[in-house]
mmCIF file of C-alpha atoms in Angstrom:
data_model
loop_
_atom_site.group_PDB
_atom_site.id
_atom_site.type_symbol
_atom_site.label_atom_id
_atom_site.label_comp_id
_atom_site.label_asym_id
_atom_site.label_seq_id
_atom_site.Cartn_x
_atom_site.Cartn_y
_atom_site.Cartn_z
ATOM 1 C CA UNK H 9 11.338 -55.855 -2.899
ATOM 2 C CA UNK H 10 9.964 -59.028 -1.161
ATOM 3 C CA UNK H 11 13.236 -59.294 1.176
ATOM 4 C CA UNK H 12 12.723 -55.448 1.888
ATOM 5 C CA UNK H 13 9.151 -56.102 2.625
ATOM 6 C CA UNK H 14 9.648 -59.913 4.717
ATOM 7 C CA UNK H 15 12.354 -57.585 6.644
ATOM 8 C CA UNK H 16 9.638 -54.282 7.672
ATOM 9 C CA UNK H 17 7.665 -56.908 8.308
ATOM 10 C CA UNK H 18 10.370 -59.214 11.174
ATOM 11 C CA UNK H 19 11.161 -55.298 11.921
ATOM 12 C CA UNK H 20 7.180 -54.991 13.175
ATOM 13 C CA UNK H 21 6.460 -58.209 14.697
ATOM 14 C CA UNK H 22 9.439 -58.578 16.841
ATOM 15 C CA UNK H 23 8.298 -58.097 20.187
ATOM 16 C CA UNK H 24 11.622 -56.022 21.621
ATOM 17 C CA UNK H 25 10.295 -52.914 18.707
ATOM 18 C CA UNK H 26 6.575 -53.744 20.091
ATOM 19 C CA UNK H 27 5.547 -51.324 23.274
ATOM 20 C CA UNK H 28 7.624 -49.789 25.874
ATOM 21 C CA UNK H 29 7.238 -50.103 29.051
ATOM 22 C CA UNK H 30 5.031 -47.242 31.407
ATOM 23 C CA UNK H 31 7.129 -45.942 34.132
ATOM 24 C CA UNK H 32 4.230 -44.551 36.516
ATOM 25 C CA UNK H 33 4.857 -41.621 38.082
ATOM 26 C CA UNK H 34 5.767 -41.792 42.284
ATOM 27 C CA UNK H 35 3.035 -42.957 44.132
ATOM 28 C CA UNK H 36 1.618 -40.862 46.867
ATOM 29 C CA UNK H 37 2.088 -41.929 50.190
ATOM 30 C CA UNK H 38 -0.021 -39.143 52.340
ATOM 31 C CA UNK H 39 -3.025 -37.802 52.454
ATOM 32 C CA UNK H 40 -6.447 -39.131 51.255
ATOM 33 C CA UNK H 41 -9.539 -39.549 53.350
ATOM 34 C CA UNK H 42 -9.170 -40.707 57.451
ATOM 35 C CA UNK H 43 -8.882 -44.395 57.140
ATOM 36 C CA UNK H 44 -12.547 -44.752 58.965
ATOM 37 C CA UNK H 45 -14.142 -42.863 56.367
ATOM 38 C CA UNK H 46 -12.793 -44.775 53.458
ATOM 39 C CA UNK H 47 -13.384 -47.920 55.778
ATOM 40 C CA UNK H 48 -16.884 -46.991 56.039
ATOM 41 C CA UNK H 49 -17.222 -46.098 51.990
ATOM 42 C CA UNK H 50 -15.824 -49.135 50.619
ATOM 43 C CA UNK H 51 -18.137 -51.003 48.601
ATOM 44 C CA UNK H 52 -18.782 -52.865 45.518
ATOM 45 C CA UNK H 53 -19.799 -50.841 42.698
ATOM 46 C CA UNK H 54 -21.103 -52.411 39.450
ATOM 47 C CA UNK H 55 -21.149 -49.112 37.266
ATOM 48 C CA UNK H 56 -18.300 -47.445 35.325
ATOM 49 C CA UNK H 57 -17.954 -44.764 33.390
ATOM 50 C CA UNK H 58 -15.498 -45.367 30.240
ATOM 51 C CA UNK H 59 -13.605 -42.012 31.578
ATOM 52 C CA UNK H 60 -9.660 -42.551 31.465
ATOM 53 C CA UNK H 61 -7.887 -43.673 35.184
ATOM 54 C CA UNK H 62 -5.096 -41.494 34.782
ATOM 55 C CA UNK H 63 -1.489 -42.943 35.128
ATOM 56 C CA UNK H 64 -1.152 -40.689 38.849
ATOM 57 C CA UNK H 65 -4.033 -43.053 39.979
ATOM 58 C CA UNK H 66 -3.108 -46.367 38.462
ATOM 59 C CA UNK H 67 -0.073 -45.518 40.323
ATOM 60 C CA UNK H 68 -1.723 -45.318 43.689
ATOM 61 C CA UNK H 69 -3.615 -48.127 43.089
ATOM 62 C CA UNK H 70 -0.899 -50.174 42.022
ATOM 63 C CA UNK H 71 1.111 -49.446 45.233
ATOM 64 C CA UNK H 72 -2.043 -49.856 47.803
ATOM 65 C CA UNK H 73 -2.138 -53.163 45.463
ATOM 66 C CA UNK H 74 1.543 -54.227 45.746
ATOM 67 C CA UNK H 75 3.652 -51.715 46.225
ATOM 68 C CA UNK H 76 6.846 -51.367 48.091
ATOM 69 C CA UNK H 77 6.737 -49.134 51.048
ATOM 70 C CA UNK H 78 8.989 -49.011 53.933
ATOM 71 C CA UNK H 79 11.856 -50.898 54.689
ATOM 72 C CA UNK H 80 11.153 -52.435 51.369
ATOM 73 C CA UNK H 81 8.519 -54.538 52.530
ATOM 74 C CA UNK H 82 5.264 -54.774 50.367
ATOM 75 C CA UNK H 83 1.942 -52.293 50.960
ATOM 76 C CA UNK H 84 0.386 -55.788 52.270
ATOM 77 C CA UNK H 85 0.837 -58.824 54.687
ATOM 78 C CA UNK H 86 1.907 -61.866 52.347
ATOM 79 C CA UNK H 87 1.206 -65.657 53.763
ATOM 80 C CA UNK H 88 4.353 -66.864 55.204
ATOM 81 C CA UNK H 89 6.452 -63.946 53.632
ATOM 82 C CA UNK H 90 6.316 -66.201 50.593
ATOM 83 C CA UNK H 91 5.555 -62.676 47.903
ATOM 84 C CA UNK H 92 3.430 -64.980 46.232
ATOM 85 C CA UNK H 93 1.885 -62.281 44.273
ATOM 86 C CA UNK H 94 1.485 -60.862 40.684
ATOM 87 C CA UNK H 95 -0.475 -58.032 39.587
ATOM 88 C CA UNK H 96 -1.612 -57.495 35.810
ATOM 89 C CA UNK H 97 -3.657 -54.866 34.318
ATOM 90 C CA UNK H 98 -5.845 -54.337 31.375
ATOM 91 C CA UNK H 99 -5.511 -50.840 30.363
ATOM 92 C CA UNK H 100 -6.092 -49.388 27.038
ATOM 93 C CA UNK H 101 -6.210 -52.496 24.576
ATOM 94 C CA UNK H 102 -3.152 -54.201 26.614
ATOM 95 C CA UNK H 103 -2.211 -56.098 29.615
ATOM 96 C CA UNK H 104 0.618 -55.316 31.786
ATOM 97 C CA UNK H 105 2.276 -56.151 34.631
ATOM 98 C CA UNK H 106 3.367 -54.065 37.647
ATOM 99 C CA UNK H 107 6.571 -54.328 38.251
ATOM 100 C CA UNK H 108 6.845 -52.793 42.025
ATOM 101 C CA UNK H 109 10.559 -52.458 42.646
ATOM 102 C CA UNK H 110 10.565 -49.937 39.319
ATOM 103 C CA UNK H 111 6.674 -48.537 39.475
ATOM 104 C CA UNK H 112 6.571 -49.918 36.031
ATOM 105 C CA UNK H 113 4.459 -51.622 34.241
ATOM 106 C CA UNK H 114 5.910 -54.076 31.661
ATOM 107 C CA UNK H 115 3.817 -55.140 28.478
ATOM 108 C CA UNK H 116 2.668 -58.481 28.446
ATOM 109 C CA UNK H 117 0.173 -58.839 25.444
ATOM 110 C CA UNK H 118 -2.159 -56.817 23.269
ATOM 111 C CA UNK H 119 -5.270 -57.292 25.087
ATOM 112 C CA UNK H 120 -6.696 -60.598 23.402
ATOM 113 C CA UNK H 121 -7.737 -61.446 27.433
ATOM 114 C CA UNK H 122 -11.168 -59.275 28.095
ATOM 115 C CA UNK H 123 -13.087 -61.596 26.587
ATOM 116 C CA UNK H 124 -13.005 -63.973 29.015
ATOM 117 C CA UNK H 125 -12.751 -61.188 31.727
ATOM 118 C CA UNK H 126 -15.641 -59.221 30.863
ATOM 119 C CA UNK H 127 -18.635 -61.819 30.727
ATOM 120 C CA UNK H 128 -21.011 -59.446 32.473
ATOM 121 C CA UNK H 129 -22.181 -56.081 30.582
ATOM 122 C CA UNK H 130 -21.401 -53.711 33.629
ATOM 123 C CA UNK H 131 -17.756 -54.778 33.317
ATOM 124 C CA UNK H 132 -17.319 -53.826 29.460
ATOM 125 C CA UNK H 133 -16.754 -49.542 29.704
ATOM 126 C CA UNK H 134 -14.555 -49.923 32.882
ATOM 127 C CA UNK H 135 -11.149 -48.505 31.751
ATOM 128 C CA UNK H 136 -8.970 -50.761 34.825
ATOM 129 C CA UNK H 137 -9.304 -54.581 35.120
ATOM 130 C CA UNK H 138 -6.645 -56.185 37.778
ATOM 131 C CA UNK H 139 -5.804 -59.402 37.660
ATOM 132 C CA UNK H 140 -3.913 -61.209 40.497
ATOM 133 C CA UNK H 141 -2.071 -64.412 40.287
ATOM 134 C CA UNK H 142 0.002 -66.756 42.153
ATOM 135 C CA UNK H 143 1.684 -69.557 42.325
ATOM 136 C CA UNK H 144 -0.003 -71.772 45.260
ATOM 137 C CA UNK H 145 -3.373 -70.603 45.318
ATOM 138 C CA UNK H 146 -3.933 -70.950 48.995
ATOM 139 C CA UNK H 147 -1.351 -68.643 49.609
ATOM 140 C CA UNK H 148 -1.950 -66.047 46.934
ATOM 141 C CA UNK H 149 -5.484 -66.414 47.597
ATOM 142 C CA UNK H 150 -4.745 -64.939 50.779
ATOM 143 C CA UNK H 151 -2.475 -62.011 49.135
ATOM 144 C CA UNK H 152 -4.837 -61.209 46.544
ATOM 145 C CA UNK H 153 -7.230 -60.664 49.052
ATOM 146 C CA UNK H 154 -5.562 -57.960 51.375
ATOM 147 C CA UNK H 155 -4.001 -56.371 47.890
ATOM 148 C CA UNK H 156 -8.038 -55.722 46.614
ATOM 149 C CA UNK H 157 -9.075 -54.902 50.398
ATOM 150 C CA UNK H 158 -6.743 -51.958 50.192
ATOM 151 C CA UNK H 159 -7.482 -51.276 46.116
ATOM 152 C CA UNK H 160 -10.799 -50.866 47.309
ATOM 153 C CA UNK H 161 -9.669 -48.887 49.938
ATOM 154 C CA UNK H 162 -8.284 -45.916 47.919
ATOM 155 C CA UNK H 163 -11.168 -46.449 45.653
ATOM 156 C CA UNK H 164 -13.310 -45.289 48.457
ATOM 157 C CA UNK H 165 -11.032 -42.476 49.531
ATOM 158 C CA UNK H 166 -10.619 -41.365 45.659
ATOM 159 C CA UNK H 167 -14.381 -41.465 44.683
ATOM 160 C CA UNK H 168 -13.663 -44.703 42.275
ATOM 161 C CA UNK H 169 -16.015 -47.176 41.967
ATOM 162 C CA UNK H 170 -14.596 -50.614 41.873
ATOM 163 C CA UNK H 171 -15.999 -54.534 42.548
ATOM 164 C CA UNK H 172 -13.844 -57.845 42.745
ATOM 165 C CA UNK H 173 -14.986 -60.178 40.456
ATOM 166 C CA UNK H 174 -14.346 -64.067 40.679
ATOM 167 C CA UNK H 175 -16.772 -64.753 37.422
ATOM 168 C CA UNK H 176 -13.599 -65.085 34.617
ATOM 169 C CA UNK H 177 -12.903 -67.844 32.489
ATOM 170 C CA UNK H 178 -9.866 -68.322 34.676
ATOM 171 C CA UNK H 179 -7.987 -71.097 32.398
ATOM 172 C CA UNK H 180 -8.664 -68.899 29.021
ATOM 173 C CA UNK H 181 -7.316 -65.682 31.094
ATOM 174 C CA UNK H 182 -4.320 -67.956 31.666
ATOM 175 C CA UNK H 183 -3.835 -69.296 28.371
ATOM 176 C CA UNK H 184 -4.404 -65.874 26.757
ATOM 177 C CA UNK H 185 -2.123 -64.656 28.968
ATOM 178 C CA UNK H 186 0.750 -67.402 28.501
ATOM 179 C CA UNK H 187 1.069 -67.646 32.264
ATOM 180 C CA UNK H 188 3.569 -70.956 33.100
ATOM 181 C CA UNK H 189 3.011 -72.202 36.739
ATOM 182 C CA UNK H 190 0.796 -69.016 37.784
ATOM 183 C CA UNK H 191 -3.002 -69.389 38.282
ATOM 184 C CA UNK H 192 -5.124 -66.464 37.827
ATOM 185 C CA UNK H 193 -6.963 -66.017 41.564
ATOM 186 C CA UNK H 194 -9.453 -63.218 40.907
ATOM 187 C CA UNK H 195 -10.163 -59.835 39.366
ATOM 188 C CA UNK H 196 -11.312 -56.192 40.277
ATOM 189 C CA UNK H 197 -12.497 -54.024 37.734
ATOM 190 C CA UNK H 198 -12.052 -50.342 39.012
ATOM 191 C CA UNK H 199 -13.339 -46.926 37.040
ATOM 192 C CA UNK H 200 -14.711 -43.644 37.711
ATOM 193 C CA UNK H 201 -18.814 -43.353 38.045
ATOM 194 C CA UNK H 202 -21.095 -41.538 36.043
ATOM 195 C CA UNK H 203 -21.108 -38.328 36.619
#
């Protein structure tokens, strides 16, 4: 009985039975508002709903993120071409990371990483949290910052509210997170408003 049990037990903890990966459906690459408009609705919103970001618009947001568009280059200018660039998500008690070439995302952890994320109260009920990492932080500073520019972007043009946030407990996101030579560089928390 105790082998039978230590064995259900192996059976449950090993991480290849854990969580499979999400294969997001195909992003959409047309349509949306005129780029003025959403130019001129971008903001920073500090209010979200708890209401679900369905997978169609994690999608999107992924690929205005760091997608692959044509010629297989990425949705955004990288410093020196160097791709220095990874995107996670929290979504729905987990953390993930897009996998572009695939529109996947991959499991990474259960989510034991919001708490140092969400140190302000607005950010608790938002279902989306990205967090963007790199390997030299000059450069993926400079990444990160055209991939939330265009998050923010189609948040405009989709009637999301979303806000980057650089208040983290950036080493405990890291550590929680078991990231080797990557730093984290900054978040966005994106959800729908109150309606």
């Amino acid at each position: 009985m105790k082998k039978l049990l230590l064995a259900a037990f192996l059976f449950a903890a090993s991480p290849a039975f854990a969580v499979d990966d999400i294969k997001l459906p195909a992003p959409e690459t047309t349509g949306g508002k005129p780029l003025m408009e959403a130019i001129s609705q971008r903001k920073s919103t500090r209010e979200f709903s708890a209401k679900a970001v369905d997978d169609k618009d994690l999608s999107n947001i992924l690929y205005a993120a760091w997608g692959i568009s044509h010629d297989e280059k990425r949705t955004i200018p990288t410093s020196q071409n160097k791709q220095d660039l990874n995107v996670y998500v929290i979504k729905a008690g987990a953390v993930w990371k897009y996998i572009a070439p695939e529109n996947t995302l991959k499991f990474v952890a259960d989510d034991n990483v919001s708490q140092y994320v969400n140190l302000q109260d607005y950010t608790k009920e938002a279902p989306i949290t990205l967090i963007f990492t790199g390997n030299d932080v000059k450069s993926a500073s400079m990444n990160a910052a055209a991939a939330y520019q265009n998050v923010g972007l189609y948040c405009a043009s989709r009637g999301l509210n979303n806000v980057v946030r650089g208040y983290v407990d950036m080493d405990k996101v890291a550590e929680a997170m078991n990231l080797d030579k990557e730093k984290v560089i900054i978040t966005q928390v994106i959800g729908w408003p109150y309606m």
